[in-house]
Amino acid sequence: MKNITLIPALSDNYIVYFETNDGLSVIVDPGDASPVENFLKKKGEKLDVILNTHHHYDHTDGNLYLKDKYGAELWGPVYEKNRIRGMDKMLEGNVSYKLGGEALDVIHTPGHTSGHICFYFPQSSVLFAGDTLFSLGCGRVFEGSMEEMHSSLQKLNLLPDDTAVYCGHEYTLSNVEFATFLHPDDHDLREELNSIQKKRDKGSPTIPSSLAYEKRFNPFLKAKTPGEFSRAREAKDNF
Ligand code: ZN
Ligand code: FE
């Protein structure tokens, strides 16, 4: 894939635009249509496919407007077919699809919502993690159990280190503050806190991250057992 671009939306969401090598224009999780519309003005007014990770409004509210305006197809999780309107293609976990010429591996990651899916593009080493994995954090467990969310994160933990991680929100600063609270003696993490603070002061994004980075620093990905995960998640909920 090429021309991967973050489109900031709402208060702290990231919509992502990219093109497949054979020329399809794709948008991931359009929680708002207007920033996408503005962006596409510079890109030849073309949109072929919309991908949705889960049904929350801040990932889907732009779907119908963008479908209608550009004639795009909407691809989303089969598990949420009754909760996302206008889906054209229902995606299942553990299945490898083709998006243009590119392989798209769908990973079912219940926990934040019961039907949440992540998109892994093995040829490009890119993961769209939605609200399952954030940089240095993870989504709140709204619909699944702690066990499910832990096992969903462990599925992502199996992906290669060089995977670029695009997530649904810019929550990295608050996440690194929590991570340093959990691991006060990790000096490398403390340096990350400083560098993330600097980026955010300049208004720069902290996304994409890499899976190697998350494996090293993300307290939720590092939690070995569901119990350890659940204690960290509950502590973050009350942080
Ligand atoms: Zn969400
Ligand atoms: Fe969200």
PDB file of N, CA, C and O in Angstrom, residues 135-137 175-176 179-180 183 186-192 211-222:
ATOM      1  N   SER A 135      -1.612   2.859  21.118  1.00  0.00           N
ATOM      2  CA  SER A 135      -0.209   2.949  21.470  1.00  0.00           C
ATOM      3  C   SER A 135      -0.104   3.099  22.983  1.00  0.00           C
ATOM      4  O   SER A 135      -0.669   4.029  23.569  1.00  0.00           O
ATOM      5  N   LEU A 136       0.555   2.135  23.605  1.00  0.00           N
ATOM      6  CA  LEU A 136       0.769   2.052  25.054  1.00  0.00           C
ATOM      7  C   LEU A 136      -0.524   1.835  25.852  1.00  0.00           C
ATOM      8  O   LEU A 136      -0.528   1.966  27.076  1.00  0.00           O
ATOM      9  N   GLY A 137      -1.602   1.505  25.155  1.00  0.00           N
ATOM     10  CA  GLY A 137      -2.860   1.254  25.862  1.00  0.00           C
ATOM     11  C   GLY A 137      -3.717   0.247  25.132  1.00  0.00           C
ATOM     12  O   GLY A 137      -3.270  -0.424  24.188  1.00  0.00           O
ATOM     13  N   ASN A 175      -1.918   7.319  28.083  1.00  0.00           N
ATOM     14  CA  ASN A 175      -1.490   5.922  28.249  1.00  0.00           C
ATOM     15  C   ASN A 175      -0.081   5.816  28.826  1.00  0.00           C
ATOM     16  O   ASN A 175       0.187   4.967  29.672  1.00  0.00           O
ATOM     17  N   VAL A 176       0.824   6.687  28.352  1.00  0.00           N
ATOM     18  CA  VAL A 176       2.201   6.579  28.853  1.00  0.00           C
ATOM     19  C   VAL A 176       2.277   7.071  30.302  1.00  0.00           C
ATOM     20  O   VAL A 176       3.084   6.587  31.095  1.00  0.00           O
ATOM     21  N   ALA A 179       1.268   4.049  32.157  1.00  0.00           N
ATOM     22  CA  ALA A 179       2.307   3.010  32.077  1.00  0.00           C
ATOM     23  C   ALA A 179       3.478   3.330  33.021  1.00  0.00           C
ATOM     24  O   ALA A 179       4.001   2.430  33.688  1.00  0.00           O
ATOM     25  N   THR A 180       3.857   4.615  33.102  1.00  0.00           N
ATOM     26  CA  THR A 180       4.963   4.973  34.007  1.00  0.00           C
ATOM     27  C   THR A 180       4.536   4.855  35.473  1.00  0.00           C
ATOM     28  O   THR A 180       5.348   4.558  36.339  1.00  0.00           O
ATOM     29  N   HIS A 183       4.878   1.136  36.057  1.00  0.00           N
ATOM     30  CA  HIS A 183       6.275   0.677  36.013  1.00  0.00           C
ATOM     31  C   HIS A 183       7.211   1.849  36.260  1.00  0.00           C
ATOM     32  O   HIS A 183       7.930   2.288  35.360  1.00  0.00           O
ATOM     33  N   ASP A 186      11.030   1.803  35.122  1.00  0.00           N
ATOM     34  CA  ASP A 186      11.426   1.601  33.721  1.00  0.00           C
ATOM     35  C   ASP A 186      11.903   2.935  33.139  1.00  0.00           C
ATOM     36  O   ASP A 186      11.106   3.780  32.749  1.00  0.00           O
ATOM     37  N   HIS A 187      13.226   3.095  33.078  1.00  0.00           N
ATOM     38  CA  HIS A 187      13.775   4.401  32.685  1.00  0.00           C
ATOM     39  C   HIS A 187      13.565   4.689  31.209  1.00  0.00           C
ATOM     40  O   HIS A 187      13.388   5.838  30.808  1.00  0.00           O
ATOM     41  N   ASP A 188      13.590   3.641  30.397  1.00  0.00           N
ATOM     42  CA  ASP A 188      13.313   3.843  28.964  1.00  0.00           C
ATOM     43  C   ASP A 188      11.889   4.378  28.763  1.00  0.00           C
ATOM     44  O   ASP A 188      11.638   5.230  27.916  1.00  0.00           O
ATOM     45  N   LEU A 189      10.988   3.843  29.573  1.00  0.00           N
ATOM     46  CA  LEU A 189       9.592   4.287  29.489  1.00  0.00           C
ATOM     47  C   LEU A 189       9.465   5.763  29.886  1.00  0.00           C
ATOM     48  O   LEU A 189       8.729   6.533  29.265  1.00  0.00           O
ATOM     49  N   ARG A 190      10.217   6.155  30.910  1.00  0.00           N
ATOM     50  CA  ARG A 190      10.215   7.545  31.344  1.00  0.00           C
ATOM     51  C   ARG A 190      10.711   8.470  30.214  1.00  0.00           C
ATOM     52  O   ARG A 190      10.178   9.558  30.010  1.00  0.00           O
ATOM     53  N   GLU A 191      11.702   7.989  29.460  1.00  0.00           N
ATOM     54  CA  GLU A 191      12.158   8.775  28.299  1.00  0.00           C
ATOM     55  C   GLU A 191      11.083   8.872  27.231  1.00  0.00           C
ATOM     56  O   GLU A 191      10.939   9.899  26.565  1.00  0.00           O
ATOM     57  N   GLU A 192      10.334   7.792  27.078  1.00  0.00           N
ATOM     58  CA  GLU A 192       9.214   7.823  26.136  1.00  0.00           C
ATOM     59  C   GLU A 192       8.193   8.873  26.559  1.00  0.00           C
ATOM     60  O   GLU A 192       7.637   9.589  25.724  1.00  0.00           O
ATOM     61  N   LEU A 211       4.786  -2.705  16.334  1.00  0.00           N
ATOM     62  CA  LEU A 211       4.474  -3.772  17.271  1.00  0.00           C
ATOM     63  C   LEU A 211       5.658  -4.065  18.200  1.00  0.00           C
ATOM     64  O   LEU A 211       5.456  -4.409  19.372  1.00  0.00           O
ATOM     65  N   ALA A 212       6.880  -3.887  17.702  1.00  0.00           N
ATOM     66  CA  ALA A 212       8.053  -4.077  18.579  1.00  0.00           C
ATOM     67  C   ALA A 212       7.972  -3.124  19.772  1.00  0.00           C
ATOM     68  O   ALA A 212       8.217  -3.511  20.918  1.00  0.00           O
ATOM     69  N   TYR A 213       7.615  -1.889  19.496  1.00  0.00           N
ATOM     70  CA  TYR A 213       7.492  -0.863  20.541  1.00  0.00           C
ATOM     71  C   TYR A 213       6.400  -1.245  21.537  1.00  0.00           C
ATOM     72  O   TYR A 213       6.586  -1.158  22.760  1.00  0.00           O
ATOM     73  N   GLU A 214       5.259  -1.674  21.008  1.00  0.00           N
ATOM     74  CA  GLU A 214       4.149  -2.055  21.900  1.00  0.00           C
ATOM     75  C   GLU A 214       4.507  -3.277  22.734  1.00  0.00           C
ATOM     76  O   GLU A 214       4.165  -3.362  23.913  1.00  0.00           O
ATOM     77  N   LYS A 215       5.207  -4.237  22.116  1.00  0.00           N
ATOM     78  CA  LYS A 215       5.618  -5.432  22.871  1.00  0.00           C
ATOM     79  C   LYS A 215       6.570  -5.050  24.007  1.00  0.00           C
ATOM     80  O   LYS A 215       6.576  -5.665  25.062  1.00  0.00           O
ATOM     81  N   ARG A 216       7.383  -4.018  23.789  1.00  0.00           N
ATOM     82  CA  ARG A 216       8.339  -3.588  24.806  1.00  0.00           C
ATOM     83  C   ARG A 216       7.664  -2.781  25.923  1.00  0.00           C
ATOM     84  O   ARG A 216       7.968  -2.936  27.101  1.00  0.00           O
ATOM     85  N   PHE A 217       6.728  -1.885  25.541  1.00  0.00           N
ATOM     86  CA  PHE A 217       6.257  -0.886  26.514  1.00  0.00           C
ATOM     87  C   PHE A 217       4.782  -0.971  26.899  1.00  0.00           C
ATOM     88  O   PHE A 217       4.383  -0.395  27.904  1.00  0.00           O
ATOM     89  N   ASN A 218       3.947  -1.604  26.091  1.00  0.00           N
ATOM     90  CA  ASN A 218       2.497  -1.542  26.345  1.00  0.00           C
ATOM     91  C   ASN A 218       2.102  -2.481  27.494  1.00  0.00           C
ATOM     92  O   ASN A 218       2.193  -3.699  27.361  1.00  0.00           O
ATOM     93  N   PRO A 219       1.665  -1.937  28.634  1.00  0.00           N
ATOM     94  CA  PRO A 219       1.398  -2.797  29.793  1.00  0.00           C
ATOM     95  C   PRO A 219       0.271  -3.808  29.559  1.00  0.00           C
ATOM     96  O   PRO A 219       0.255  -4.856  30.204  1.00  0.00           O
ATOM     97  N   PHE A 220      -0.639  -3.495  28.649  1.00  0.00           N
ATOM     98  CA  PHE A 220      -1.769  -4.404  28.401  1.00  0.00           C
ATOM     99  C   PHE A 220      -1.361  -5.546  27.488  1.00  0.00           C
ATOM    100  O   PHE A 220      -1.805  -6.683  27.654  1.00  0.00           O
ATOM    101  N   LEU A 221      -0.497  -5.249  26.523  1.00  0.00           N
ATOM    102  CA  LEU A 221       0.004  -6.297  25.639  1.00  0.00           C
ATOM    103  C   LEU A 221       0.972  -7.205  26.390  1.00  0.00           C
ATOM    104  O   LEU A 221       1.080  -8.400  26.120  1.00  0.00           O
ATOM    105  N   LYS A 222       1.679  -6.626  27.369  1.00  0.00           N
ATOM    106  CA  LYS A 222       2.663  -7.388  28.131  1.00  0.00           C
ATOM    107  C   LYS A 222       2.036  -8.247  29.220  1.00  0.00           C
ATOM    108  O   LYS A 222       2.712  -9.119  29.768  1.00  0.00           O
TER     109      LYS A 222
END
